[in-house]
CSV table of C-alpha atoms and ligand atoms in Angstrom, one decimal:
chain,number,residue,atom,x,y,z
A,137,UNK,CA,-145.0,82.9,194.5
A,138,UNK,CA,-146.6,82.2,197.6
A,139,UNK,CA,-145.7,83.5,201.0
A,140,UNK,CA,-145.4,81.9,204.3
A,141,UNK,CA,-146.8,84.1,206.8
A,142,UNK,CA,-145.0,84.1,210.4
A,143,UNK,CA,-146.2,84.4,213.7
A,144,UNK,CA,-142.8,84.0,216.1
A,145,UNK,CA,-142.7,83.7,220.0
A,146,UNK,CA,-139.2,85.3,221.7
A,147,UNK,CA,-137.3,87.0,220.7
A,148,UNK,CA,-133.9,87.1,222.4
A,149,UNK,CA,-131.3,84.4,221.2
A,150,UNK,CA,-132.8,82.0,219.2
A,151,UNK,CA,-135.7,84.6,218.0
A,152,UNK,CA,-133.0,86.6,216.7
A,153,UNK,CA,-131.3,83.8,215.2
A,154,UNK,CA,-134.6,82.5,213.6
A,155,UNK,CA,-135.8,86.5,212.3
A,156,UNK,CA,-132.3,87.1,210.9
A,157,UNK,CA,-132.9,83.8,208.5
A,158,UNK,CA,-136.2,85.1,207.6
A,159,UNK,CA,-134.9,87.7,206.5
A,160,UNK,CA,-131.8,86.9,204.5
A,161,UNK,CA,-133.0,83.8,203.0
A,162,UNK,CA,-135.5,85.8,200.1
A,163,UNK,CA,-131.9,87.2,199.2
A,164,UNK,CA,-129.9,84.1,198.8
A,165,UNK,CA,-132.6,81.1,198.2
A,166,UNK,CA,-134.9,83.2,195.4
A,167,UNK,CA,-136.7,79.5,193.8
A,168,UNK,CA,-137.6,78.6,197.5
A,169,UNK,CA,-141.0,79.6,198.9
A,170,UNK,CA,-140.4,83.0,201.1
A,171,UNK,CA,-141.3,83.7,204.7
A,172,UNK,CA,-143.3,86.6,205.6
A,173,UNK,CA,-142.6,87.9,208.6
A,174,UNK,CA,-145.9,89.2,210.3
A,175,UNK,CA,-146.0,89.0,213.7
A,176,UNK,CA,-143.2,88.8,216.4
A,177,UNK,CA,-144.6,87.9,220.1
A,178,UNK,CA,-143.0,88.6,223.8
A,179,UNK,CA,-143.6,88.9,227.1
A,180,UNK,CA,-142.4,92.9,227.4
A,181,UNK,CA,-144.4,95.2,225.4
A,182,UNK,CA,-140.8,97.7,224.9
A,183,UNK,CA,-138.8,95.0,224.3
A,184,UNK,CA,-141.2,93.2,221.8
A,185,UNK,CA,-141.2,96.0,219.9
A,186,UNK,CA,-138.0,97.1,219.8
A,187,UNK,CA,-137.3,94.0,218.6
A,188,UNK,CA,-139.8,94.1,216.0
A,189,UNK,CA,-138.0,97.2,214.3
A,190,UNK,CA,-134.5,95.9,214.6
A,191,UNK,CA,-135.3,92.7,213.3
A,192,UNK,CA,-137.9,93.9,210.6
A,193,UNK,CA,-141.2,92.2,211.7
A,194,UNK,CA,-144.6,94.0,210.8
A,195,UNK,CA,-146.3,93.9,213.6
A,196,UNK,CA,-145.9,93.0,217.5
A,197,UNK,CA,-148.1,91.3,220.5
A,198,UNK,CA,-147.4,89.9,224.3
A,199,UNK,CA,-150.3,87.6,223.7
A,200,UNK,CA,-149.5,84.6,221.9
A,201,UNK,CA,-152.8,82.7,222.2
A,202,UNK,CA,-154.0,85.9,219.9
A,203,UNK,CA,-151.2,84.8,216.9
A,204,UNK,CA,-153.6,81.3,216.6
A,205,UNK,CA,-156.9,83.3,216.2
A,206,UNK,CA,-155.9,85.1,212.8
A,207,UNK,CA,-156.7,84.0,209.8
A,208,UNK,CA,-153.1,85.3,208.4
A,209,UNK,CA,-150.6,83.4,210.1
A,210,UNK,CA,-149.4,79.7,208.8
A,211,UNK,CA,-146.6,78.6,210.7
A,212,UNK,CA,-145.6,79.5,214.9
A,213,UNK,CA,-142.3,79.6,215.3
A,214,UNK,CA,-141.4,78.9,218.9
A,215,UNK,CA,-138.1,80.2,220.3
A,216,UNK,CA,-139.4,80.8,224.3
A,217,UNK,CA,-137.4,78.5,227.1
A,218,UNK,CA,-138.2,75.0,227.0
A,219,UNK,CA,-141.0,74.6,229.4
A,220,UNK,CA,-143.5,76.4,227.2
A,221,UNK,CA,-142.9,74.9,224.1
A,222,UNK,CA,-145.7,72.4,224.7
A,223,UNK,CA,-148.7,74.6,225.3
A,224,UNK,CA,-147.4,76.5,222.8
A,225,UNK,CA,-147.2,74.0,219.9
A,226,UNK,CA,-150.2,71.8,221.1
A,227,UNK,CA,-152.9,75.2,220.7
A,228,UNK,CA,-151.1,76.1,217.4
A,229,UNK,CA,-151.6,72.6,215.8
A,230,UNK,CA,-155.0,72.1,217.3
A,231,UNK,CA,-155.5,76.0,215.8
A,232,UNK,CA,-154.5,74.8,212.1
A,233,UNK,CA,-151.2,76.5,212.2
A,234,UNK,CA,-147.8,74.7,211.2
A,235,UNK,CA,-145.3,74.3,213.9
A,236,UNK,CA,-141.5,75.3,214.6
A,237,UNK,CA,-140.2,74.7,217.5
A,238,UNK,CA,-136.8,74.8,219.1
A,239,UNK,CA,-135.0,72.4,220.5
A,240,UNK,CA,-135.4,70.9,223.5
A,241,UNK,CA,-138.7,69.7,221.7
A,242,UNK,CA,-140.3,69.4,225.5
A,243,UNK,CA,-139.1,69.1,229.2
A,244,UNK,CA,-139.5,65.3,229.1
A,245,UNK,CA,-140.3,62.4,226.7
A,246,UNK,CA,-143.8,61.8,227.6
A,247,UNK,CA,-144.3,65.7,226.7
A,248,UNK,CA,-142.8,65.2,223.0
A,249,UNK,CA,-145.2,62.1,222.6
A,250,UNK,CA,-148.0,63.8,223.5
A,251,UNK,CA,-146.8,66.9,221.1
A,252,UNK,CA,-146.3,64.3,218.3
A,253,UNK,CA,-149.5,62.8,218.5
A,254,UNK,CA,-151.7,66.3,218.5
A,255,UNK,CA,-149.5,67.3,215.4
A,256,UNK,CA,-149.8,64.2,213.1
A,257,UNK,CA,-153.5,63.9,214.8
A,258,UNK,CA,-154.0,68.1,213.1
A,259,UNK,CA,-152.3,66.9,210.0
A,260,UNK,CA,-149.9,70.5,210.3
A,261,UNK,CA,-146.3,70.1,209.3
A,262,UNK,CA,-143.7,70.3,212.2
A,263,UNK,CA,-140.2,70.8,212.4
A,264,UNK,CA,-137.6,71.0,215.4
A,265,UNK,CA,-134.8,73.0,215.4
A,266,UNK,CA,-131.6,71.2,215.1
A,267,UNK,CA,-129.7,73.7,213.2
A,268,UNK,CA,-125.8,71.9,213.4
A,269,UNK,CA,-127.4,69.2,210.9
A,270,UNK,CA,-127.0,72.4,208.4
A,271,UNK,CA,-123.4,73.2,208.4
A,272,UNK,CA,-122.5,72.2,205.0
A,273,UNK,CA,-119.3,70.1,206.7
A,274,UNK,CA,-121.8,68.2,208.5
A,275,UNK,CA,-124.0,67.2,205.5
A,276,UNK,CA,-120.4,66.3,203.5
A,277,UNK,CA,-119.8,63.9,206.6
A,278,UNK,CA,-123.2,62.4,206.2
A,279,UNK,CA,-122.8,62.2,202.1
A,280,UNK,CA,-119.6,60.6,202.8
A,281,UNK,CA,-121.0,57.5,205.9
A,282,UNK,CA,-124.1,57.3,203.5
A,283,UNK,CA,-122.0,56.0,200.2
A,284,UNK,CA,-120.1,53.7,202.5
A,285,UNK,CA,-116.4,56.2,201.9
A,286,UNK,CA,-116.1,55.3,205.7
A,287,UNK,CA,-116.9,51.7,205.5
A,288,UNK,CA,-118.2,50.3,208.3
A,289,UNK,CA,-119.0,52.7,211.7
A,290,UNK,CA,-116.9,51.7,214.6
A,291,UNK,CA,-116.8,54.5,217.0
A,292,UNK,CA,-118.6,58.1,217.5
A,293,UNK,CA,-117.0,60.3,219.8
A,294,UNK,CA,-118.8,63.5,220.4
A,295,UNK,CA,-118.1,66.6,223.1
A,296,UNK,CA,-119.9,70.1,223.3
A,297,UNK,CA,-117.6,71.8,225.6
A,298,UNK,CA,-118.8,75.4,227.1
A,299,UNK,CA,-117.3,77.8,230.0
A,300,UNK,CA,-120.1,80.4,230.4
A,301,UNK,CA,-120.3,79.0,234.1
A,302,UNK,CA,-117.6,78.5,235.3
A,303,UNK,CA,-117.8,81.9,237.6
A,304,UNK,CA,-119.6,80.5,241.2
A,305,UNK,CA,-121.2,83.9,241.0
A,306,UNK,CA,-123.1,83.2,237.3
A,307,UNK,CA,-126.7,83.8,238.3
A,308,UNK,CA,-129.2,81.7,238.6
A,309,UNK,CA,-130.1,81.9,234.9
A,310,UNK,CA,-133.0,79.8,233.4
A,311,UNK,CA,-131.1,77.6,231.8
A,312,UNK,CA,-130.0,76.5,235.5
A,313,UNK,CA,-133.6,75.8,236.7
A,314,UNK,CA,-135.2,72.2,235.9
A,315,UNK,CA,-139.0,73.4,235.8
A,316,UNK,CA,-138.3,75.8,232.6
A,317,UNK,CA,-134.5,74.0,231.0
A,318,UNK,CA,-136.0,70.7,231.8
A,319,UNK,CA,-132.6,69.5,232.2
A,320,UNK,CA,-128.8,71.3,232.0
A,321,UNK,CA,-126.1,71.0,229.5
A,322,UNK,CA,-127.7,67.3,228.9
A,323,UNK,CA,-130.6,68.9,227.3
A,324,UNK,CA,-129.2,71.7,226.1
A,325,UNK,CA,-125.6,70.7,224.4
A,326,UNK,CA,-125.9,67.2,224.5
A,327,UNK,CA,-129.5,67.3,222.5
A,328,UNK,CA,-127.0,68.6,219.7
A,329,UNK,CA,-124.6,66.0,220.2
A,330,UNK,CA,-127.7,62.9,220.0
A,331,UNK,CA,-129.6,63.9,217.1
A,332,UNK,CA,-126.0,64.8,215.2
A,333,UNK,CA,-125.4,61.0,216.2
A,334,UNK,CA,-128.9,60.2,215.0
A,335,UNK,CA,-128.3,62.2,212.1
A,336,UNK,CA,-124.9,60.4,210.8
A,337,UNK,CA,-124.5,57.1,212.2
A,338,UNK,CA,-128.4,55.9,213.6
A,339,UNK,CA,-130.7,54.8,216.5
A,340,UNK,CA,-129.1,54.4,219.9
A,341,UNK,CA,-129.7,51.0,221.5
A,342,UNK,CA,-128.3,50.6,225.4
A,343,UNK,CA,-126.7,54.1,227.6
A,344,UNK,CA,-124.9,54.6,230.5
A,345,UNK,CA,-124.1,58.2,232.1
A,346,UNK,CA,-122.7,59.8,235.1
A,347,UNK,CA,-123.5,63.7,235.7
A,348,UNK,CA,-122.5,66.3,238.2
A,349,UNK,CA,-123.7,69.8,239.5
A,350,UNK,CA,-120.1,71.6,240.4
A,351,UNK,CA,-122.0,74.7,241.9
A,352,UNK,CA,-124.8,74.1,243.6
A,353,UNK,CA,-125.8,77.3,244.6
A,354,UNK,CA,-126.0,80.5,242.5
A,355,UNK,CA,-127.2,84.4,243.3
A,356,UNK,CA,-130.8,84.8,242.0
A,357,UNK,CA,-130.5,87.9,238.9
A,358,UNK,CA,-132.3,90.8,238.4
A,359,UNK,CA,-132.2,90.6,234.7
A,360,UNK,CA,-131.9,87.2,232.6
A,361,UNK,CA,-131.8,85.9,229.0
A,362,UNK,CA,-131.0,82.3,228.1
A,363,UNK,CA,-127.5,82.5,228.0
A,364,UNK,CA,-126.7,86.0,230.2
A,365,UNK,CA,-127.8,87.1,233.1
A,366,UNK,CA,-126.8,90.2,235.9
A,367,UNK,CA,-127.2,90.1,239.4
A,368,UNK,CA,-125.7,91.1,242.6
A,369,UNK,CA,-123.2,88.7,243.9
A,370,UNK,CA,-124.1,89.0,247.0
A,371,UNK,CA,-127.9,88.7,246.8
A,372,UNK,CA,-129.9,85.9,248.0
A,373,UNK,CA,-128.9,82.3,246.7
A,374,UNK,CA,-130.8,79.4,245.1
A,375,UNK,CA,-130.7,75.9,244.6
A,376,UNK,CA,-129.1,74.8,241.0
A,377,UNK,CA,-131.5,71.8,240.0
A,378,UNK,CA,-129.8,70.6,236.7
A,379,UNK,CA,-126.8,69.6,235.6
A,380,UNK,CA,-123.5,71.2,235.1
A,381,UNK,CA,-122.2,68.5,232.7
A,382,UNK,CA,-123.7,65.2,231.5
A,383,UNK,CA,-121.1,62.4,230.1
A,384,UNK,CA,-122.3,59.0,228.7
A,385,UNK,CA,-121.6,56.0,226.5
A,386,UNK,CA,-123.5,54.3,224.0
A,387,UNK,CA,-124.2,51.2,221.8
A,388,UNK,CA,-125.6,51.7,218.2
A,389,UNK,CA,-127.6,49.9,216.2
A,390,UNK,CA,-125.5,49.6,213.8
A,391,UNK,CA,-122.5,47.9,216.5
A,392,UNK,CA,-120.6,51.3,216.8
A,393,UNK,CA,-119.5,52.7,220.2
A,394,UNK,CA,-120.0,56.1,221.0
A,395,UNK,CA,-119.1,58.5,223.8
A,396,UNK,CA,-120.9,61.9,224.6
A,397,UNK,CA,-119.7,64.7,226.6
A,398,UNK,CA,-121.6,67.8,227.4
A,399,UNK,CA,-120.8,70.4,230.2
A,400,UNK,CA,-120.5,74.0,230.4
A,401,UNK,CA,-117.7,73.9,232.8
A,402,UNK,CA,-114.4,73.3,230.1
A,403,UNK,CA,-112.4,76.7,230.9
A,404,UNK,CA,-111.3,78.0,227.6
A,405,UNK,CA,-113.9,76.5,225.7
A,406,UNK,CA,-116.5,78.8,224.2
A,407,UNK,CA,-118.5,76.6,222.5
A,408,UNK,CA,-116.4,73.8,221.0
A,409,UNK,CA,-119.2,71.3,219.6
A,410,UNK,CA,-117.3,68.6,217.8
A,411,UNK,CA,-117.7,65.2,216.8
A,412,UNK,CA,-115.4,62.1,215.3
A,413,UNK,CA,-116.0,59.5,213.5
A,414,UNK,CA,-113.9,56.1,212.5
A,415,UNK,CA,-114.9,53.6,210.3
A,416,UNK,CA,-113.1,50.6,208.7
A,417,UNK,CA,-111.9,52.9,205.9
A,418,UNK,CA,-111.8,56.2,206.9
A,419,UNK,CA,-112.9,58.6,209.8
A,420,UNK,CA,-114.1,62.0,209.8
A,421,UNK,CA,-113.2,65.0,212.2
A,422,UNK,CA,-115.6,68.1,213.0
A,423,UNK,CA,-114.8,70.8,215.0
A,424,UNK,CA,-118.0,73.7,215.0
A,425,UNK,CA,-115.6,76.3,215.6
A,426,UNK,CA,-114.0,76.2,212.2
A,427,UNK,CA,-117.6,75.1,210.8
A,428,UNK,CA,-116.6,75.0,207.4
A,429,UNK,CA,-114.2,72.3,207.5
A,430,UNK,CA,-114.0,68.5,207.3
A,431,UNK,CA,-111.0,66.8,208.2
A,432,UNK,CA,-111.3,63.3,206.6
A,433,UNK,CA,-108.8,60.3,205.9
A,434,UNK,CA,-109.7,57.4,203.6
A,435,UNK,CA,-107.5,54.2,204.4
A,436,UNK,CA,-107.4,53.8,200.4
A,437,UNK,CA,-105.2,57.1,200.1
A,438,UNK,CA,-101.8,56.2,198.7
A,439,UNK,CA,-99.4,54.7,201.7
A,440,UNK,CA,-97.0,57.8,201.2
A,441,UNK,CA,-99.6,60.6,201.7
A,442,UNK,CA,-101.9,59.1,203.8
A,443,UNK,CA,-103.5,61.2,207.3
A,444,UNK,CA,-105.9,63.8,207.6
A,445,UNK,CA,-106.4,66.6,205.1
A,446,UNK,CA,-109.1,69.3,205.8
A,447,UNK,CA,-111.6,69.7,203.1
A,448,UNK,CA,-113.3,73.8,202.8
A,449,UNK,CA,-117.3,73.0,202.2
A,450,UNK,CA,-117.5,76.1,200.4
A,451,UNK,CA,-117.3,74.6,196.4
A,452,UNK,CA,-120.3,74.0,194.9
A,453,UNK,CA,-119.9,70.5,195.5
A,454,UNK,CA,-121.0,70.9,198.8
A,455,UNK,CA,-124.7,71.3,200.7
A,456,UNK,CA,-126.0,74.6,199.9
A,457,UNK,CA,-122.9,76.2,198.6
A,458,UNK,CA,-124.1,77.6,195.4
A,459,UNK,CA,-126.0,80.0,196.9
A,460,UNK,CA,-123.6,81.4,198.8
A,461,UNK,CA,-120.1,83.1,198.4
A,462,UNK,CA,-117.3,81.9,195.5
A,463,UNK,CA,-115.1,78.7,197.2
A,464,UNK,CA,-113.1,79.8,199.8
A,465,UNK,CA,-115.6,82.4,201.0
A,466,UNK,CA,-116.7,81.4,204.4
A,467,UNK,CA,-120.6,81.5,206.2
A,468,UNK,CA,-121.4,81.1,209.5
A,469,UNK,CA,-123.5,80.2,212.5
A,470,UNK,CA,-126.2,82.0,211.4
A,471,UNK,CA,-126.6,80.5,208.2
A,472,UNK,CA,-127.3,77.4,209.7
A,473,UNK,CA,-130.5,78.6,210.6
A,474,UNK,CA,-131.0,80.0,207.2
A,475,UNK,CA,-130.6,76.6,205.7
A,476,UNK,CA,-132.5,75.1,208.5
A,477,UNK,CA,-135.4,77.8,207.1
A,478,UNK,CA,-134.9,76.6,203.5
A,479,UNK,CA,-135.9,73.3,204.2
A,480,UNK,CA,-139.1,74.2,205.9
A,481,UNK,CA,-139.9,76.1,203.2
A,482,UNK,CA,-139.1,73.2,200.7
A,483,UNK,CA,-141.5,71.0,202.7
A,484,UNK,CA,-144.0,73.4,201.9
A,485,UNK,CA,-143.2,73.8,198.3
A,486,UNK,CA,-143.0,69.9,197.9
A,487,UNK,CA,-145.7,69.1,200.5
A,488,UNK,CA,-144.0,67.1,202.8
A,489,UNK,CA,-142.8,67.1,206.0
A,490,UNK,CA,-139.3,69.0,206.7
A,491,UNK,CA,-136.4,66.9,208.3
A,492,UNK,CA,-136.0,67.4,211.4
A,493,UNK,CA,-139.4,67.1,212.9
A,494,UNK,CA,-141.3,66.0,216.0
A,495,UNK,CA,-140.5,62.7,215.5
A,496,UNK,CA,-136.2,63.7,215.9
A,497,UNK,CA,-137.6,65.8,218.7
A,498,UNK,CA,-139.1,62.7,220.5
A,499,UNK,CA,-136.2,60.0,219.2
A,500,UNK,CA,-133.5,62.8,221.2
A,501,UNK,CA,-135.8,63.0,224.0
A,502,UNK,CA,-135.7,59.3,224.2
A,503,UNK,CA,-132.0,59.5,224.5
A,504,UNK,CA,-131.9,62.1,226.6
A,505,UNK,CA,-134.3,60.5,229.3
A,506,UNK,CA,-132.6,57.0,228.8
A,507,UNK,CA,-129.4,58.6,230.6
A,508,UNK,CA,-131.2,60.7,233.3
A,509,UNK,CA,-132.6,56.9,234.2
A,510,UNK,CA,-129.6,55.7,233.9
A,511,UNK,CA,-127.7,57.7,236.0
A,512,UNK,CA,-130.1,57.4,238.8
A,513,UNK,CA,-130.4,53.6,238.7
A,514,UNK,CA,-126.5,53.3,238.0
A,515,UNK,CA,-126.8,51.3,235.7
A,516,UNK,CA,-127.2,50.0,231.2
A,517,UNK,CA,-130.8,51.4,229.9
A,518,UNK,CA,-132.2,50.5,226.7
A,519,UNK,CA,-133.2,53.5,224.7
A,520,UNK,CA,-136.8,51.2,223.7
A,521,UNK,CA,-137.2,51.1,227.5
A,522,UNK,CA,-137.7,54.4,228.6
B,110,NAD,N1,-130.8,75.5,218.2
B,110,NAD,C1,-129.9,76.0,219.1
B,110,NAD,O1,-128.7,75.9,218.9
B,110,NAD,C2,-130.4,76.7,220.3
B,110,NAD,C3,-129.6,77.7,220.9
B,110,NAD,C4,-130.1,78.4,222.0
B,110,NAD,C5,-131.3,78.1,222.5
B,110,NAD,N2,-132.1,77.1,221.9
B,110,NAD,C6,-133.5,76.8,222.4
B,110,NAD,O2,-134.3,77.9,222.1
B,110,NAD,C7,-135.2,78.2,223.1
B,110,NAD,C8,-135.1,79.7,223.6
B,110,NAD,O3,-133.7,79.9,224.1
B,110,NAD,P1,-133.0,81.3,224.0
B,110,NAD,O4,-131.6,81.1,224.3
B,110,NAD,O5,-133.4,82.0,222.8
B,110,NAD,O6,-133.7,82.0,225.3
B,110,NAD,P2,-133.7,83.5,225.6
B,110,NAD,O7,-133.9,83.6,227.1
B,110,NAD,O8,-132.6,84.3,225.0
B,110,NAD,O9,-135.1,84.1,225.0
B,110,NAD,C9,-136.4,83.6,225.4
B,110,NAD,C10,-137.5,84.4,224.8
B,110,NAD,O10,-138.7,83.8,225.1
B,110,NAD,C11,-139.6,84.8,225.6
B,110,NAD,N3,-140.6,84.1,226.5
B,110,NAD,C12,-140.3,83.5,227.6
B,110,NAD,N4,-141.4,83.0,228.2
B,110,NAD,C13,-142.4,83.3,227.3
B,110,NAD,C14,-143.8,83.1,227.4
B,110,NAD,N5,-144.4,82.5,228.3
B,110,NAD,N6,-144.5,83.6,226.3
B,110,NAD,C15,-143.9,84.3,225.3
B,110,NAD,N7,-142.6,84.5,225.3
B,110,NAD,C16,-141.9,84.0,226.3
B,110,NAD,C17,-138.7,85.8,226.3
B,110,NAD,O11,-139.4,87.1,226.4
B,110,NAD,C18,-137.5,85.8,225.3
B,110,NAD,O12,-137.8,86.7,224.2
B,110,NAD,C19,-134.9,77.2,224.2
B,110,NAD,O13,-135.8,76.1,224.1
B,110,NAD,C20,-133.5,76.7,224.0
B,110,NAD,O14,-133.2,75.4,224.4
B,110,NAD,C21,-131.7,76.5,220.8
């Protein structure tokens, strides 16, 4: 059968994420095409290659301009902070070579356009990396809107709650600078939380948001990935230019209501991504944290037994199931990404293009920059504005 051969950039968080579903998938998915894992590309020659033995990769480079020259490589797989993704991407299609690239797609919307228009212009196949459309629970939420159980959508009420900065003395991390994050939580938790909304109930028509920086001043580190960082707290300070946490409201399409809530200041809260639905015969509760449940009521459930029971998407009845564990036998975060792999190699098995793309990469960003305008004018945006 034929391979897909692999050229990945970064390799901290995501790349870890992304090499460890390279390499399990062959296991569980057998009648899919299988990734190759070739080349795995950072910026530090040790740690590049350090990471290229732990993670199983044949062979490592700090130059990724030299992954688009071979003749060996099909897809790029992008995992590096947000503010390269665009270079990145735009010489890999231009190169010939398929794209993956993680989410945010770019730092702003007229970025993404321009990244959509070089890939459909090449004719490559592109994908973006909204792995929470994978949990199985999700996919039984979106079986369950798309054969009308819920009847018709009235409100979506989304929160990604974190607390990995709620210490003033948190350096000044990457994430926390708007040249490479692009934006804060809004870009980085609430992109989740709009293309899980685009995902399950549609397009967004009209926002309105309020945001806050709570700390506006952190130590710079010595060392930094995207999520930890070390530094002296007493070293030298500077300026936080994003935002701690990004609320706003919405109008659907459709004539639901929605509500958004992203921030990474929710003490207690690790990383509790959830979202409820309620429609005019039954809603629909997810909670990531217990990721392989559903809680659902159906207004059609007899009067004496009616309310919310919690349905395990482990049976075979459910996304992806089979080719895991027997019911009741749990998976993770990381098989999200696994899944998320599957389908990209199903596009190229089936010759289409995977779902989610560029063009969920650009209809988020939309979103995303809608609100930032918002905010600053204080006032209702329409998403077709922006
Ligand atoms: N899908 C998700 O749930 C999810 C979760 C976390 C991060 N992300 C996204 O993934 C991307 C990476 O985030 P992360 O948390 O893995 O970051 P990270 O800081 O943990 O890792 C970044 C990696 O990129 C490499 N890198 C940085 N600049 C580079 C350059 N110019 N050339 C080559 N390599 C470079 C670094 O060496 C490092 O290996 C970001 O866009 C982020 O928004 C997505």
């Amino acid at each position: 059968m034929k391979k897909i051969n692999v050229g990945m950039i970064g390799y901290k968080f995501m790349g870890k994420a992304h090499s460890h579903a390279y390499r399990d998938l062959p296991m569980f998915f057998p009648n899919t095409l299988h990734p190759e894992m070739k080349v795995i590309c950072g910026r530090n020659l040790n740690g590049v290659a350090e990471a290229a033995k732990q993670f199983g990769w044949e062979e490592y480079t700090t130059d990724w301009r030299s992954l688009l020259q071979r003749d060996d490589i099909d897809l790029i797989d992008i995992n590096a902070p947000s503010d390269v993704h665009k270079e990145i991407a735009i010489a890999a299609a231009q190169a010939g070579k398929h794209v993956f690239c993680e989410k945010p797609l770019a730092l702003t919307l007229k970025d993404s356009r321009e990244m959509l228009q070089v890939v459909n212009a090449a004719g490559v196949k592109h994908m973006i990396g909204f792995n929470y459309r994978f949990a199985p629970a999700v996919m039984l939420a979106k079986k369950l809107i798309d054969e009308g159980r819920l009847g018709d959508i009235y409100h979506f009420r989304a929160f990604f709650l974190q607390d990995w900065l709620i210490d003033p003395n948190f350096p000044l991390a990457w994430r926390l600078q708007k040249d490479i994050a692009g934006s804060g939580s809004h870009g980085d938790l609430g992109a989740h939380l709009i293309d899980m909304a685009h995902y399950l109930i549609g397009g967004i028509d009209e926002v309105i948001g309020m945001n806050e920086t709570f700390i506006k001043e952190r130590p710079i580190p010595t060392n930094m990935t995207g999520l930890s960082a070390t530094g002296n707290k007493n070293a030298e300070k500077g300026e936080v230019t994003v935002d701690d946490a990004t609320l706003f409201m919405a109008r659907f399409a459709n004539g639901a209501l929605g509500t958004f809530e992203a921030t990474r200041f929710a003490s207690g809260h690790r990383s509790t991504n959830s979202f409820e639905i309620n429609g005019s015969k039954g809603s629909v509760i997810f909670d990531f944290e217990r990721m392989n449940e559903l809680q659902v009521y159906f207004t059609d459930d007899r009067e004496d037994v009616q309310g919310f029971r919690r349905v395990l998407a482990t049976d075979p009845a459910h996304a992806f199931a089979e080719n895991w564990w027997p019911p009741g036998h749990t998976i993770g975060y990381e098989h999200t990404f696994i899944h998320e792999i599957v389908e990209l190699m199903e596009s190229f098995r089936e010759d289409r293009l995977p779902v989610p793309n560029f063009n969920d990469g650009v209809k988020c960003q939309e979103v995303l920059e809608a609100v930032e305008q918002s905010i600053e004018t204080r006032q209702w945006i329409k998403v077709s504005d922006v």
